[in-house]
Short mmCIF file of C-alpha atoms and ligand atoms in Angstrom, two decimals:
data_model
loop_
_atom_site.label_atom_id
_atom_site.label_comp_id
_atom_site.label_asym_id
_atom_site.label_seq_id
_atom_site.Cartn_x
_atom_site.Cartn_y
_atom_site.Cartn_z
CA MET A 16 -7.29 -13.36 -9.34
CA ASN A 17 -4.54 -11.01 -8.09
CA ILE A 18 -5.25 -7.26 -8.20
CA ILE A 19 -3.18 -4.13 -7.62
CA ILE A 20 -5.01 -1.02 -6.48
CA PHE A 21 -3.19 2.27 -7.10
CA GLY A 22 -4.05 5.76 -6.00
CA PRO A 23 -2.65 8.62 -3.93
CA PRO A 24 -2.80 8.39 -0.13
CA GLY A 25 -6.34 9.22 0.96
CA ALA A 26 -7.89 8.19 -2.37
CA GLY A 27 -9.82 5.34 -0.73
CA LYS A 28 -7.69 2.31 -1.68
CA GLY A 29 -8.29 0.67 1.68
CA THR A 30 -12.04 1.29 1.61
CA GLN A 31 -12.48 0.01 -1.95
CA SER A 32 -10.19 -2.96 -1.29
CA LYS A 33 -12.44 -4.07 1.56
CA PHE A 34 -15.50 -4.08 -0.76
CA ILE A 35 -13.61 -6.07 -3.39
CA VAL A 36 -12.26 -8.50 -0.78
CA ASN A 37 -15.79 -9.25 0.44
CA LYS A 38 -17.33 -9.56 -2.99
CA TYR A 39 -14.63 -11.74 -4.60
CA ASN A 40 -13.31 -13.58 -1.57
CA LEU A 41 -9.81 -12.15 -1.79
CA HIS A 42 -7.24 -11.14 0.85
CA GLN A 43 -6.19 -7.53 1.31
CA LEU A 44 -2.45 -6.99 1.57
CA SER A 45 -2.02 -3.44 2.84
CA THR A 46 1.66 -2.73 3.48
CA GLY A 47 0.61 0.47 5.28
CA ASP A 48 -1.61 -1.51 7.69
CA LEU A 49 1.14 -4.07 8.30
CA LEU A 50 3.66 -1.32 9.02
CA ARG A 51 1.27 0.50 11.37
CA GLU A 52 0.69 -2.79 13.19
CA GLU A 53 4.46 -3.02 13.83
CA ILE A 54 4.43 0.50 15.29
CA LYS A 55 1.39 -0.22 17.44
CA ASN A 56 2.97 -3.42 18.80
CA LYS A 57 6.17 -1.48 19.53
CA THR A 58 8.35 -4.02 17.72
CA GLU A 59 11.97 -3.34 16.82
CA LEU A 60 10.90 -2.79 13.22
CA GLY A 61 8.12 -0.46 14.40
CA SER A 62 10.55 1.80 16.22
CA LYS A 63 12.75 2.02 13.10
CA ILE A 64 9.96 3.01 10.74
CA SER A 65 7.69 5.30 12.74
CA SER A 66 9.61 8.52 11.99
CA ILE A 67 9.79 7.65 8.28
CA ILE A 68 6.05 7.05 8.07
CA ASN A 69 5.33 10.26 9.96
CA SER A 70 7.50 12.21 7.54
CA GLY A 71 5.54 10.99 4.49
CA GLU A 72 8.52 9.19 2.93
CA LEU A 73 8.62 5.55 1.90
CA VAL A 74 10.19 2.93 4.16
CA SER A 75 12.95 0.80 2.64
CA ASP A 76 12.15 -1.62 -0.16
CA THR A 77 13.75 -4.49 1.78
CA ILE A 78 11.36 -4.05 4.70
CA VAL A 79 8.20 -4.08 2.59
CA THR A 80 9.47 -6.87 0.35
CA ASN A 81 9.87 -9.10 3.41
CA LEU A 82 6.28 -8.36 4.41
CA ILE A 83 4.78 -9.12 1.02
CA GLU A 84 6.83 -12.26 0.42
CA LYS A 85 5.21 -13.81 3.50
CA PHE A 86 1.83 -13.31 1.81
CA ILE A 87 2.77 -14.37 -1.71
CA SER A 88 4.47 -17.55 -0.49
CA ASN A 89 1.43 -18.56 1.58
CA ASN A 90 -0.66 -21.09 -0.34
CA ASP A 91 -3.87 -19.97 1.40
CA TYR A 92 -3.57 -16.64 -0.41
CA LYS A 93 -2.46 -18.00 -3.77
CA ASN A 94 -4.06 -15.96 -6.59
CA LYS A 95 -6.36 -14.27 -4.07
CA ILE A 96 -4.46 -11.11 -3.20
CA ILE A 97 -5.36 -7.46 -3.57
CA PHE A 98 -2.18 -5.39 -3.26
CA ASP A 99 -3.09 -2.15 -1.50
CA GLY A 100 -0.13 0.22 -1.25
CA TYR A 101 2.41 -2.02 -2.98
CA PRO A 102 4.27 -1.58 -5.30
CA ARG A 103 5.05 2.07 -4.64
CA ASN A 104 8.12 2.52 -6.82
CA LEU A 105 9.76 0.85 -9.82
CA THR A 106 12.12 -1.29 -7.75
CA GLN A 107 9.16 -2.73 -5.84
CA ALA A 108 7.26 -3.33 -9.09
CA LYS A 109 10.18 -5.34 -10.47
CA THR A 110 10.53 -7.28 -7.22
CA LEU A 111 6.80 -8.04 -7.27
CA ARG A 112 7.07 -9.36 -10.80
CA GLU A 113 9.93 -11.68 -9.81
CA LEU A 114 8.24 -12.90 -6.64
CA LEU A 115 4.96 -13.63 -8.41
CA SER A 116 6.72 -15.61 -11.10
CA GLN A 117 8.71 -17.50 -8.45
CA TYR A 118 5.41 -18.58 -6.85
CA SER A 119 3.68 -19.21 -10.24
CA GLN A 120 1.32 -16.27 -10.01
CA LYS A 121 0.61 -13.07 -11.92
CA ILE A 122 -1.32 -9.82 -11.72
CA ASP A 123 -4.70 -10.06 -13.44
CA LEU A 124 -5.99 -6.55 -12.97
CA VAL A 125 -4.70 -3.09 -12.07
CA LEU A 126 -7.08 -0.46 -10.73
CA LYS A 127 -6.16 3.21 -10.42
CA LEU A 128 -8.13 5.68 -8.30
CA SER A 129 -7.68 9.31 -9.37
CA VAL A 130 -8.36 12.01 -6.77
CA SER A 131 -7.23 15.65 -6.67
CA LEU A 132 -4.98 17.00 -3.92
CA ASP A 133 -7.78 19.31 -2.71
CA THR A 134 -10.14 16.39 -2.16
CA ILE A 135 -7.36 14.41 -0.48
CA LYS A 136 -6.72 17.23 2.00
CA LYS A 137 -10.41 17.28 2.92
CA ARG A 138 -10.59 13.50 3.34
CA ILE A 139 -7.41 13.29 5.36
CA SER A 140 -8.70 15.80 7.90
CA GLU A 141 -11.94 13.77 8.19
CA ARG A 142 -10.02 10.50 8.53
CA ARG A 143 -7.75 12.00 11.20
CA SER A 144 -10.71 12.44 13.52
CA LEU A 145 -12.04 8.94 12.75
CA GLU A 146 -8.91 6.79 12.73
CA ASN A 147 -6.43 8.92 14.67
CA ARG A 148 -3.57 8.10 12.30
CA VAL A 149 -0.33 9.89 13.17
CA ASP A 150 0.49 10.58 9.50
CA ASP A 151 -2.90 12.21 8.75
CA ASN A 152 -2.03 15.89 9.01
CA GLU A 153 -2.03 18.31 6.11
CA GLU A 154 1.73 18.74 5.87
CA THR A 155 2.37 14.99 5.77
CA ALA A 156 -0.57 14.50 3.39
CA ILE A 157 1.02 16.90 0.90
CA LYS A 158 4.40 15.18 1.24
CA ARG A 159 2.83 11.77 0.73
CA TYR A 160 0.98 13.03 -2.33
CA LYS A 161 4.26 14.34 -3.78
CA THR A 162 5.97 11.02 -3.00
CA TYR A 163 3.12 9.32 -4.88
CA GLU A 164 3.55 11.55 -7.94
CA ARG A 165 7.33 11.17 -7.95
CA SER A 166 7.79 7.48 -7.11
CA THR A 167 4.51 5.65 -7.61
CA GLU A 168 2.93 7.17 -10.74
CA PRO A 169 5.81 5.91 -12.96
CA VAL A 170 4.91 2.36 -11.88
CA ILE A 171 1.59 2.60 -13.73
CA GLU A 172 3.38 2.99 -17.07
CA TYR A 173 5.63 0.04 -16.17
P1 AMP R 205 -0.56 3.74 3.35
O1 AMP R 205 -1.41 3.33 4.49
O2 AMP R 205 -0.55 2.74 2.24
O3 AMP R 205 -0.89 5.10 2.86
O4 AMP R 205 0.94 3.79 3.90
C1 AMP R 205 1.32 4.62 4.96
C2 AMP R 205 2.84 4.80 4.96
O5 AMP R 205 3.48 3.54 5.10
C3 AMP R 205 3.41 5.39 3.67
O6 AMP R 205 3.34 6.80 3.63
C4 AMP R 205 4.84 4.86 3.73
O7 AMP R 205 5.63 5.61 4.64
C5 AMP R 205 4.66 3.48 4.30
N1 AMP R 205 4.44 2.47 3.23
C6 AMP R 205 3.30 1.79 2.96
N2 AMP R 205 3.47 0.97 1.91
C7 AMP R 205 4.75 1.14 1.51
C8 AMP R 205 5.53 0.60 0.46
N3 AMP R 205 5.03 -0.31 -0.41
N4 AMP R 205 6.83 1.00 0.34
C9 AMP R 205 7.36 1.88 1.20
N5 AMP R 205 6.67 2.47 2.20
C10 AMP R 205 5.38 2.09 2.36
#
């Protein structure tokens, strides 16, 4: 079973994904986590993307597509993926469709978490003290929420 989990930043996609992963023996594919890992390890890619992530914008489709293809093409993860934070725009959704069909897979379920901007602001400030994420400040949170409304919400219809 492959699942996509949608929701604005701070809605709890990561938290809920971890529950689902444990219960159904799936693998979480969080593009955000993979990108943060690159920054933490100070890789060449990490240095390119850190300012974009801090600004609340999306990194390029090519970068995230490379990351997810590694997962989709890996037989250990076949039909066992929960996509957390991907796709985030229509181009990514179309790429995902093509990649899945190339590797004889499909999406079985789409979950959407709905949370208001007020609640998100509260959660982000709590998470900032727990996880110390550089992009968890109110200004970036609002920008990321707007990016979600503009680029990601249309994917749900698709
Ligand atoms: P997240 O942890 O999913 O909220 O992602 C944190 C940040 O990583 C986002 O605000 C984006 O800058 C970047 N990011 C994560 N996933 C994607 C994606 N699928 N496409 C583009 N940028 C992404």
